[in-house]
PDB file of C-alpha atoms in Angstrom:
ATOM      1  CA  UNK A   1      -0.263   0.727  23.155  1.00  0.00           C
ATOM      2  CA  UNK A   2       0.649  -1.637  20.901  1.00  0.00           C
ATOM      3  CA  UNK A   3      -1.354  -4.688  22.630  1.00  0.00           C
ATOM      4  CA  UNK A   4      -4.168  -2.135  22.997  1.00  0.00           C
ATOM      5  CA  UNK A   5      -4.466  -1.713  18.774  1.00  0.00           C
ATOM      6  CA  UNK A   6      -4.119  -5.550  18.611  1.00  0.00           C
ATOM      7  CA  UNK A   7      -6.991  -6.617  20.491  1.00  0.00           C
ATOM      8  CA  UNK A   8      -8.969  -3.459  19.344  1.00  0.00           C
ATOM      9  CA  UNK A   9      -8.424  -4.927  16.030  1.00  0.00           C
ATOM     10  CA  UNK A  10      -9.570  -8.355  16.735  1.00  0.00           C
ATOM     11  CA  UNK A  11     -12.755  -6.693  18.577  1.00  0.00           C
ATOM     12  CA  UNK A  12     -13.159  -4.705  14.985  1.00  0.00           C
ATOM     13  CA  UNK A  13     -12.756  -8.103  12.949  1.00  0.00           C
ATOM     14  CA  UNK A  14     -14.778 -10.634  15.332  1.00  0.00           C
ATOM     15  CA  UNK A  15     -17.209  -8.065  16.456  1.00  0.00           C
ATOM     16  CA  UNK A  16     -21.573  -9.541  15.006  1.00  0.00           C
ATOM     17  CA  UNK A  17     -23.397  -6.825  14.103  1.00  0.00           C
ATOM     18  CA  UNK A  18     -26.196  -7.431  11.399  1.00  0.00           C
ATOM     19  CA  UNK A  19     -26.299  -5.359   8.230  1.00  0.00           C
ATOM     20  CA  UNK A  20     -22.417  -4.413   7.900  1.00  0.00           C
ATOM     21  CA  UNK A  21     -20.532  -3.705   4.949  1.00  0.00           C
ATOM     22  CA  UNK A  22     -16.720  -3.271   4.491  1.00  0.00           C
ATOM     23  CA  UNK A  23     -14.909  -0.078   2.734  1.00  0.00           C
ATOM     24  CA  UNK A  24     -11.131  -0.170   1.650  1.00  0.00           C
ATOM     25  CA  UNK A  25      -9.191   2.209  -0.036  1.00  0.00           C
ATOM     26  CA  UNK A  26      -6.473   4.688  -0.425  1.00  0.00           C
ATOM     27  CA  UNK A  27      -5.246   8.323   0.775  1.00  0.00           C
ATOM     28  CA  UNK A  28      -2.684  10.697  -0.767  1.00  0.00           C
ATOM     29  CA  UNK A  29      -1.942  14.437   0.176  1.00  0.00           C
ATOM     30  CA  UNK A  30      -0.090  16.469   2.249  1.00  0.00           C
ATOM     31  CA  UNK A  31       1.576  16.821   5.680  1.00  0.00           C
ATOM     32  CA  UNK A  32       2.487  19.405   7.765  1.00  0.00           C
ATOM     33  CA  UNK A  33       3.523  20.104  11.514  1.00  0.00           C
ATOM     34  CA  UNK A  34       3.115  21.978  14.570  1.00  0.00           C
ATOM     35  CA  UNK A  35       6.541  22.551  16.833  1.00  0.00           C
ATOM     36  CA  UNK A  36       9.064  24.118  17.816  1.00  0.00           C
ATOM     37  CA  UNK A  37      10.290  24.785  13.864  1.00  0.00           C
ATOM     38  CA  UNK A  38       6.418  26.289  13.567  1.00  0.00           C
ATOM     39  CA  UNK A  39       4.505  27.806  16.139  1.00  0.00           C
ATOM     40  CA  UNK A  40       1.879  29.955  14.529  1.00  0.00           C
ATOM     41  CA  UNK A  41       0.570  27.866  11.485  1.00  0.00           C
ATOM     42  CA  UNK A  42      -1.280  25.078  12.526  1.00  0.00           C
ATOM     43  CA  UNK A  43      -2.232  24.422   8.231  1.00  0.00           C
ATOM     44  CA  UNK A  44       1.508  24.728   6.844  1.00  0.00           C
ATOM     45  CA  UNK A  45       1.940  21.999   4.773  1.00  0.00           C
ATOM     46  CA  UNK A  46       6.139  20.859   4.942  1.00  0.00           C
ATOM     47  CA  UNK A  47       5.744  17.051   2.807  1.00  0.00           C
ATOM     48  CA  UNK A  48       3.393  14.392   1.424  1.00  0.00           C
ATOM     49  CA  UNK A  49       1.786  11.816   2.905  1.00  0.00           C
ATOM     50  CA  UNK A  50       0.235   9.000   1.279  1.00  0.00           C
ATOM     51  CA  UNK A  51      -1.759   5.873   3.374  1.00  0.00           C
ATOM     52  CA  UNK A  52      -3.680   2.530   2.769  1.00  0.00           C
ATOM     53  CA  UNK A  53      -7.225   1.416   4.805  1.00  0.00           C
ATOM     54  CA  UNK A  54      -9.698  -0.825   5.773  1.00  0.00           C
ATOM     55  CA  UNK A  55     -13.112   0.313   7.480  1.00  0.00           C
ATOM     56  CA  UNK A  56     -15.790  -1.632   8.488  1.00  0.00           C
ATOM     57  CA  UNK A  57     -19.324   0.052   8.738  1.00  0.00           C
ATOM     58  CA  UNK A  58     -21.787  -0.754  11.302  1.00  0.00           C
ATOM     59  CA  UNK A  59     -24.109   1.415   9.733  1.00  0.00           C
ATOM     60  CA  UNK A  60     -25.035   4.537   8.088  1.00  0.00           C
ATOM     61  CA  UNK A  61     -23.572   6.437  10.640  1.00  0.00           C
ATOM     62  CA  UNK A  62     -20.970   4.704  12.113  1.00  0.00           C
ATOM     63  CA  UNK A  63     -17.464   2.887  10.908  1.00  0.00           C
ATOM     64  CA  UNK A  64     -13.744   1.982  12.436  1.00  0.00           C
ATOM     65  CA  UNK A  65     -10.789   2.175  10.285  1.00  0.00           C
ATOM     66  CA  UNK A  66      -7.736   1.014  10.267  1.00  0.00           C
ATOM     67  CA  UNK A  67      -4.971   2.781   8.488  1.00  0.00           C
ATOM     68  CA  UNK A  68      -1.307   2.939   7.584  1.00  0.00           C
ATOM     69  CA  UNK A  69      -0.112   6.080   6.591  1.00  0.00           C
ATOM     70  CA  UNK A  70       3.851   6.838   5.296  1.00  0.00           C
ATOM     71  CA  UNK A  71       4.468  10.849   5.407  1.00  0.00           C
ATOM     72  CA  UNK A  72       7.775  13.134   5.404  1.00  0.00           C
ATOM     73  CA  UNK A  73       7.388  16.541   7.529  1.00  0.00           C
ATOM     74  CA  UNK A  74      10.242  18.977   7.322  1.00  0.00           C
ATOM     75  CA  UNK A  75      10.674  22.200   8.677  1.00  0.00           C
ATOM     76  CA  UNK A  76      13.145  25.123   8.360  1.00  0.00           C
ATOM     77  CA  UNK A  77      14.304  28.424  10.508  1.00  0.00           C
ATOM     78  CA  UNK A  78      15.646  29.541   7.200  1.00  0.00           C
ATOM     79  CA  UNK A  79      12.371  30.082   5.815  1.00  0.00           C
ATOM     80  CA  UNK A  80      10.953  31.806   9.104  1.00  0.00           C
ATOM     81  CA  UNK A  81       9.521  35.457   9.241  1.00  0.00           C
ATOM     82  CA  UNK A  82      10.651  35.851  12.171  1.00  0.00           C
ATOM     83  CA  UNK A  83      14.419  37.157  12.706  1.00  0.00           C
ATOM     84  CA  UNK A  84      14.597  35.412  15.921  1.00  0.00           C
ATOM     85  CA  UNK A  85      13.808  31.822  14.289  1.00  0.00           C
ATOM     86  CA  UNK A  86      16.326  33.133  11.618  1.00  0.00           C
ATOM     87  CA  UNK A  87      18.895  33.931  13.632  1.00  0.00           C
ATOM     88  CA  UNK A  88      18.397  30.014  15.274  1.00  0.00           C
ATOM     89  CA  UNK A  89      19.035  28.555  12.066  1.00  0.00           C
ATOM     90  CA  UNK A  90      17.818  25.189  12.954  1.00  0.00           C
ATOM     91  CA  UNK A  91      16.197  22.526  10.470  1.00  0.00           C
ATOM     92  CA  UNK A  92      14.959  19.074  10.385  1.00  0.00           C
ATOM     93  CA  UNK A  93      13.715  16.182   8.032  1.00  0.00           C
ATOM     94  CA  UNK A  94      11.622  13.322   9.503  1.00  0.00           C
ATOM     95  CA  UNK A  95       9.624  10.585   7.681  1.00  0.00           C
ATOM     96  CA  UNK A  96       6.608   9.148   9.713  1.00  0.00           C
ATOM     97  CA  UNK A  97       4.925   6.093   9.766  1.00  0.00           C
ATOM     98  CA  UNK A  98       1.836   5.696  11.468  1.00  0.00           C
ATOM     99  CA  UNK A  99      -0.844   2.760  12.241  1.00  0.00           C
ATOM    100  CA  UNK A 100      -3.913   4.200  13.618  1.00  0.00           C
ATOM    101  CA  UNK A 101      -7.447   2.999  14.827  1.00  0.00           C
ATOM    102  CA  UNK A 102     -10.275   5.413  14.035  1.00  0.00           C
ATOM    103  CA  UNK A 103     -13.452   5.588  14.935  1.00  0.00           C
ATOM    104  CA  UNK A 104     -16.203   7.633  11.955  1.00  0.00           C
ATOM    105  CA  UNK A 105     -19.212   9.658  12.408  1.00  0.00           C
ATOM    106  CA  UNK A 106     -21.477  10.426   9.796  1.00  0.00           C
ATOM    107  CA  UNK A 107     -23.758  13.685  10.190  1.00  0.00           C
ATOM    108  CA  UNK A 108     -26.101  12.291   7.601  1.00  0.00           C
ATOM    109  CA  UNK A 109     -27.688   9.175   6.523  1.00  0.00           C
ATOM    110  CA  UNK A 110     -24.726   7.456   4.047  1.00  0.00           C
ATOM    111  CA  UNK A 111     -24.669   4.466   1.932  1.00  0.00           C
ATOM    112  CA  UNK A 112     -22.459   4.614  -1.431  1.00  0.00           C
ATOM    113  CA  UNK A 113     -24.864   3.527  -4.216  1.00  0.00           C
ATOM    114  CA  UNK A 114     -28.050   2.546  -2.081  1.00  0.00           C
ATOM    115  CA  UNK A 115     -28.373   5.500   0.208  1.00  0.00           C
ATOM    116  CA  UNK A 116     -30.525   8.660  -0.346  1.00  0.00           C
ATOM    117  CA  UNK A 117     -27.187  10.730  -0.066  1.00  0.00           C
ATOM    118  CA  UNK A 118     -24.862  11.531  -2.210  1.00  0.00           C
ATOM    119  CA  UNK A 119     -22.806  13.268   0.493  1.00  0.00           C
ATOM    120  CA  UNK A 120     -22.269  13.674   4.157  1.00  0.00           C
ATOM    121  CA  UNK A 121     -19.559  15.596   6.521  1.00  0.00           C
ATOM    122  CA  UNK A 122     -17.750  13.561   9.072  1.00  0.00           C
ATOM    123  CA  UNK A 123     -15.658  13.699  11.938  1.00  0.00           C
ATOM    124  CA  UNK A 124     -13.080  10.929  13.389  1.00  0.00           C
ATOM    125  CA  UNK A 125     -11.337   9.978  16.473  1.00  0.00           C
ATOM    126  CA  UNK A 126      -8.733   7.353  17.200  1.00  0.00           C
ATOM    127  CA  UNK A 127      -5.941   6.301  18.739  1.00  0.00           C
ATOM    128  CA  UNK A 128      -2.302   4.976  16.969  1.00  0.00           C
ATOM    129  CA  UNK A 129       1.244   4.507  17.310  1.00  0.00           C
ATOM    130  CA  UNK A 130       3.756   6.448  14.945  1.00  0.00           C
ATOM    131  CA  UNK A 131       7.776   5.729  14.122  1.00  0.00           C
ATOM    132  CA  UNK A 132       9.710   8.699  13.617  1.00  0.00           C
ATOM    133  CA  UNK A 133      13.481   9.864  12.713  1.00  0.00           C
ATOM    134  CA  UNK A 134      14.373  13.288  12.890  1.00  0.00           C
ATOM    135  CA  UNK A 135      16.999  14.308  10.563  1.00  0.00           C
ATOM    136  CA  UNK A 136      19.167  17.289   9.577  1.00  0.00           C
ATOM    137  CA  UNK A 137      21.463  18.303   6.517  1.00  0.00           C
ATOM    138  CA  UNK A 138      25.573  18.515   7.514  1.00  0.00           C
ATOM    139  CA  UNK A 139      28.242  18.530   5.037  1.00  0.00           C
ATOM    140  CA  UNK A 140      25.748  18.162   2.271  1.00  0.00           C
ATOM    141  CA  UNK A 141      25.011  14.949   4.122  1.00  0.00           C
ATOM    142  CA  UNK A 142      22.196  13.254   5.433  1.00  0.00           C
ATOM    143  CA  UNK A 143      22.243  12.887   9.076  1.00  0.00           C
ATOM    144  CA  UNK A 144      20.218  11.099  11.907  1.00  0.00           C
ATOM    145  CA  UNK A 145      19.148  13.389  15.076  1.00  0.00           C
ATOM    146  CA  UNK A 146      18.272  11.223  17.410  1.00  0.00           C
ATOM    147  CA  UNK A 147      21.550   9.363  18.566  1.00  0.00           C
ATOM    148  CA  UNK A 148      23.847  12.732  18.626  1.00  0.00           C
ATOM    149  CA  UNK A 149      21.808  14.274  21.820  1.00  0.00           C
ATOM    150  CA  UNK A 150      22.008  17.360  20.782  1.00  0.00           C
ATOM    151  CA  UNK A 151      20.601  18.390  23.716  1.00  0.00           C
ATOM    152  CA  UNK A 152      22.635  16.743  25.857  1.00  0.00           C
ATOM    153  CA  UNK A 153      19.998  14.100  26.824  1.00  0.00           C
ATOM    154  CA  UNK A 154      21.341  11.195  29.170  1.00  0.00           C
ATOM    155  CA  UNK A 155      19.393   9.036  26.862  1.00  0.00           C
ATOM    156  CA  UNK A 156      18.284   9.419  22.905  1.00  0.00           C
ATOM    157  CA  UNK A 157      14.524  10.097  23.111  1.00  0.00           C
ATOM    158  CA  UNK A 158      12.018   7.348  21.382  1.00  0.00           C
ATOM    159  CA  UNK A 159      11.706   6.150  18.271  1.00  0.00           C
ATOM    160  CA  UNK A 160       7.993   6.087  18.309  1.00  0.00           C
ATOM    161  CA  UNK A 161       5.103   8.215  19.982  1.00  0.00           C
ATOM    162  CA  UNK A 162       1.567   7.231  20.808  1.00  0.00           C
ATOM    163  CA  UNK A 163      -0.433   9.332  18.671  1.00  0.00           C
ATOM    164  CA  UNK A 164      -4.363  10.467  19.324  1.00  0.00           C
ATOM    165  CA  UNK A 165      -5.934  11.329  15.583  1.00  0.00           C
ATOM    166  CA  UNK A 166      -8.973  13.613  15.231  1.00  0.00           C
ATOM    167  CA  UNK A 167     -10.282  15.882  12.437  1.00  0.00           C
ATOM    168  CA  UNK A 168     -13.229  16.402  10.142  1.00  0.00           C
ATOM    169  CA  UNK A 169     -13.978  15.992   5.938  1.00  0.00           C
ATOM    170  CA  UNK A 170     -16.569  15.541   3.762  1.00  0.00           C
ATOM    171  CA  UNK A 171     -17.298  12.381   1.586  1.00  0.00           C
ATOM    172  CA  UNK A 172     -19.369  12.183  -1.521  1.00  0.00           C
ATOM    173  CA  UNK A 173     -20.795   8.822  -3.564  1.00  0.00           C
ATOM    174  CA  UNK A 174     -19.990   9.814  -7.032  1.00  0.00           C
ATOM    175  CA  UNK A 175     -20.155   6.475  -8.908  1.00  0.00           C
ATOM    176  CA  UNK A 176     -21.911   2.991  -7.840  1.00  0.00           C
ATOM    177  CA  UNK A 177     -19.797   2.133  -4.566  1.00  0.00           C
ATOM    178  CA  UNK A 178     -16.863   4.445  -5.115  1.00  0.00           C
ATOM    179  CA  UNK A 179     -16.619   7.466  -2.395  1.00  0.00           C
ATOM    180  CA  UNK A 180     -14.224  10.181  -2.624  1.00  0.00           C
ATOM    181  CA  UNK A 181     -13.688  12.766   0.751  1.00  0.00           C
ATOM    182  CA  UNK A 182     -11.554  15.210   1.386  1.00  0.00           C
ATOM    183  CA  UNK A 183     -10.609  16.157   4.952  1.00  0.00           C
ATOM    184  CA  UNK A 184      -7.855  17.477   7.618  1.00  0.00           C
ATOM    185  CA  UNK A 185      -6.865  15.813  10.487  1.00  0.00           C
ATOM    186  CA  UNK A 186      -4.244  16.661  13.134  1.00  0.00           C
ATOM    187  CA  UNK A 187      -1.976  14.015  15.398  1.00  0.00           C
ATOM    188  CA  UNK A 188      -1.224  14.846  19.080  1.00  0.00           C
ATOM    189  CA  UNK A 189       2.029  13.299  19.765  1.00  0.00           C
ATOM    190  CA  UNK A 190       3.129  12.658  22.923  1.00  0.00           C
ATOM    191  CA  UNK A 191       6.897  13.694  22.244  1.00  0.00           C
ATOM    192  CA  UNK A 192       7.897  17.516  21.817  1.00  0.00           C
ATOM    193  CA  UNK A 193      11.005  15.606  19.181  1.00  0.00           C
ATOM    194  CA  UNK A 194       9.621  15.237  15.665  1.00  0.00           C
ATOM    195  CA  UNK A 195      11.814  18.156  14.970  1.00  0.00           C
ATOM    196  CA  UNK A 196      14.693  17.177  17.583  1.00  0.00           C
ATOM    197  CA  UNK A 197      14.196  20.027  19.497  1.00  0.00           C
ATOM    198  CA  UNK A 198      12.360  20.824  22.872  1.00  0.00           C
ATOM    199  CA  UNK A 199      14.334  22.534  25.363  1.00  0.00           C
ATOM    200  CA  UNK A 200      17.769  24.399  26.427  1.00  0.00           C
ATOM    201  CA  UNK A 201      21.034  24.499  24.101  1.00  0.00           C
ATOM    202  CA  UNK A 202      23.556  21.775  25.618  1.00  0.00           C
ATOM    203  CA  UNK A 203      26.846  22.621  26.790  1.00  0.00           C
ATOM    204  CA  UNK A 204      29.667  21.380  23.551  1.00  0.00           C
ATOM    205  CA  UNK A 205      31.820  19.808  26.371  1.00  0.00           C
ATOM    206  CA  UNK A 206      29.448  17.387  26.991  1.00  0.00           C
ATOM    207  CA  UNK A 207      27.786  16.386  23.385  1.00  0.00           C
ATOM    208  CA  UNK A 208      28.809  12.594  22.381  1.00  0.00           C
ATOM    209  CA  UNK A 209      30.854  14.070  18.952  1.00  0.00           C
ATOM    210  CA  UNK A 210      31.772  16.874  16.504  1.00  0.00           C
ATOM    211  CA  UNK A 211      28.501  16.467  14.292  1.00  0.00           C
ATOM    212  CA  UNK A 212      26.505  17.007  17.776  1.00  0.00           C
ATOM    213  CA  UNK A 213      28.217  19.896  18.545  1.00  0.00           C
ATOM    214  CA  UNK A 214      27.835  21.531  14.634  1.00  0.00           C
ATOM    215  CA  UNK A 215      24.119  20.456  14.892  1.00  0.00           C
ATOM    216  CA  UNK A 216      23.081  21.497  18.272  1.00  0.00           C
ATOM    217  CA  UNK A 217      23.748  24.984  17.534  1.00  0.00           C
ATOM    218  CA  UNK A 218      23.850  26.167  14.054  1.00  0.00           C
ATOM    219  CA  UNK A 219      23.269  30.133  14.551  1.00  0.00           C
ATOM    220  CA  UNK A 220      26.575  30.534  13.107  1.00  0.00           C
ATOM    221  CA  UNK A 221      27.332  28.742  10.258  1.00  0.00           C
ATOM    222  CA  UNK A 222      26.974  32.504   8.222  1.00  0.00           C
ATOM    223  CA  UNK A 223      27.585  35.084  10.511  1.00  0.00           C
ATOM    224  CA  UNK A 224      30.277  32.647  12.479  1.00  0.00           C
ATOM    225  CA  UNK A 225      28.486  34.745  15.322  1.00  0.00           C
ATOM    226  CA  UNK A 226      26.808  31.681  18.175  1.00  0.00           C
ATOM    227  CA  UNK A 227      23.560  32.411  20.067  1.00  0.00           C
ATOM    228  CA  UNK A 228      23.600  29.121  21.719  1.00  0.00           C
ATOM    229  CA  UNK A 229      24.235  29.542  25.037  1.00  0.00           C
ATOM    230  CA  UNK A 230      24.622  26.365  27.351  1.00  0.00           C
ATOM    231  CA  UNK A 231      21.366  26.718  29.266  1.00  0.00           C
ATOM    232  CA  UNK A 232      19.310  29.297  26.864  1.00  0.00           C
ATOM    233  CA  UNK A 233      16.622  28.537  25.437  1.00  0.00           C
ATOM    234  CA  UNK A 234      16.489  26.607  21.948  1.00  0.00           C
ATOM    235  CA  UNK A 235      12.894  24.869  21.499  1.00  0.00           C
ATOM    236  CA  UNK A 236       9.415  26.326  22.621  1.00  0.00           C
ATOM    237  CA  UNK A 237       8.968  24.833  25.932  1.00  0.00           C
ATOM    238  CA  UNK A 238       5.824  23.392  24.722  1.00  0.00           C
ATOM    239  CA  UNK A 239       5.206  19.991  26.073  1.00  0.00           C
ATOM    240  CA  UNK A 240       4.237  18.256  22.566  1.00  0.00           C
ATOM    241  CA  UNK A 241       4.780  18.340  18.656  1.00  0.00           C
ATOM    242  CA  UNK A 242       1.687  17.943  16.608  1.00  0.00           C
ATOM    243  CA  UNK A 243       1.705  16.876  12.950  1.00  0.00           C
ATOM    244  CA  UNK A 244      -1.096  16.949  10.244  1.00  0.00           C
ATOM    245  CA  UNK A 245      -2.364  15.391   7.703  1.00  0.00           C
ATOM    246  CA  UNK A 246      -5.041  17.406   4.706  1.00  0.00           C
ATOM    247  CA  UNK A 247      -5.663  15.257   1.125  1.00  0.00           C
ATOM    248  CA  UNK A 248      -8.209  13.149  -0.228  1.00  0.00           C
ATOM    249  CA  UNK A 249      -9.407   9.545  -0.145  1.00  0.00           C
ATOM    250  CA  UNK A 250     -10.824   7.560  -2.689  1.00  0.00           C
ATOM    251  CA  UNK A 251     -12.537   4.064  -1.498  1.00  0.00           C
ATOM    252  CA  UNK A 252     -15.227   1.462  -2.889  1.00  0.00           C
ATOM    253  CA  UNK A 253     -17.393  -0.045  -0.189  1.00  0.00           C
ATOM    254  CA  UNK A 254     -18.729  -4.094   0.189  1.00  0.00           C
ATOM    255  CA  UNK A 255     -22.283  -3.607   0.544  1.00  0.00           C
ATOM    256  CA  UNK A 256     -23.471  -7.064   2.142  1.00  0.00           C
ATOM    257  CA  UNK A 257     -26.787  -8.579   1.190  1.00  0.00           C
ATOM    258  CA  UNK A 258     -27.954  -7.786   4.797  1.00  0.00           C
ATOM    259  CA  UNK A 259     -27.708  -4.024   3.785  1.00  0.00           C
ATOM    260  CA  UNK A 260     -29.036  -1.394   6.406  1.00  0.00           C
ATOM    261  CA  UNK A 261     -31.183   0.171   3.883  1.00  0.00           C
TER     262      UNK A 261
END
């Protein structure tokens, strides 16, 4: 995936079209996710997110981008209306960083500062690769997810996930070359750990240390009453996490003395 973004880039650098014009600029707002911490609110924001880009417009319609975006995403049984998710008592902390490839469609006819329009609604699609470390509170105590197995996994899962970016916003011109947008986008992952958890609760005889065994099943830190089974079920079952990103952009554009105008 990796060698894939490379020579995408170089393709998005090299590439001779006539009448181009280059965009960079900045993104701040927040993040949310979509697991096995949060099934029914695919808009619940959990942390920030903030992210740097370059774009490179082919025309009035069409742009890549290339971003880097740092963002935290949390999540919490604690806070759950459910009793069930209560009663679990599971949480997680995970920062994210993520280097994407996007490709940008605009509905209408859009050049900051020598267009006709002031605005235009957009959609995007891309492809990236994001780091992520799932963490978890013990002992007042920070404490990395990943290595403790707390699922009894022969191996720790990843530390990164390819990640497919799509979503929609609109953008408006409001002075010379500067554009603000606002707009949501979601990341399929193709991991089911952002929030360390996927599938059955492990059996304590055969997690790595003590901290894996408090973490793996925390139903009864309170009530000193366990739900955690060996073999029950502890995440959703679904195959993937999703996380999300909704905020704004601000960005001033390179209009080239070719301009497609």
């Amino acid at each position: 995936m990796r060698k894939f973004l490379v020579a995408f880039l170089l393709l998005f650098i090299t590439i001779k079209v006539q009448a181009q014009t280059w965009e960079i600029g900045g993104a701040i707002g927040a993040a949310g996710y979509i697991g096995d911490l949060n099934v029914n609110n695919p808009v619940k924001p959990s942390g920030g997110f903030a992210g740097l880009f370059v774009k490179r417009n082919f025309n009035r319609y069409l742009g890549v981008k290339l971003s880097y975006s740092f963002a935290q995403i949390s999540g919490a049984d604690s806070t759950s209306s459910s009793r069930q998710f209560r009663d679990r008592n599971l949480s997680f902390k995970t920062p994210l960083n993520e280097l994407s490839l996007m490709g940008e469609f605009n509905f209408m006819s859009y050049i900051p500062d020598a267009g006709k329009n002031k605005y235009t609604p957009y959609i995007y699609l891309g492809a990236g690769v994001t780091s992520y470390a799932p963490r978890a509170v013990l002992d007042d105590k920070l404490v990395g997810l990943r290595a403790l197995r707390t699922e009894g996994q022969s191996n720790p899962y990843a530390t990164t996930t390819i990640v497919i970016p799509f979503g929609a916003g609109v953008k408006y011109n409001f002075s010379g070359k500067w554009t603000v947008a606002a707009d949501l986008g979601y990341r399929y992952t193709t991991t089911d750990y952002l929030d360390d958890v996927s599938g059955l609760y492990a059996d304590p005889s055969r997690l790595s240390s003590a901290a894996a065994v408090k973490l793996a099943d925390r139903s009864g830190e309170k009530t000193h009453v366990y739900i955690g089974t060996p073999g029950t079920q502890r995440g959703d079952f679904k195959p993937r996490d999703y996380y999300l990103f909704v905020g704004f952009t601000l960005s001033y554009t390179f209009v080239t003395s070719a301009c497609y105008y």
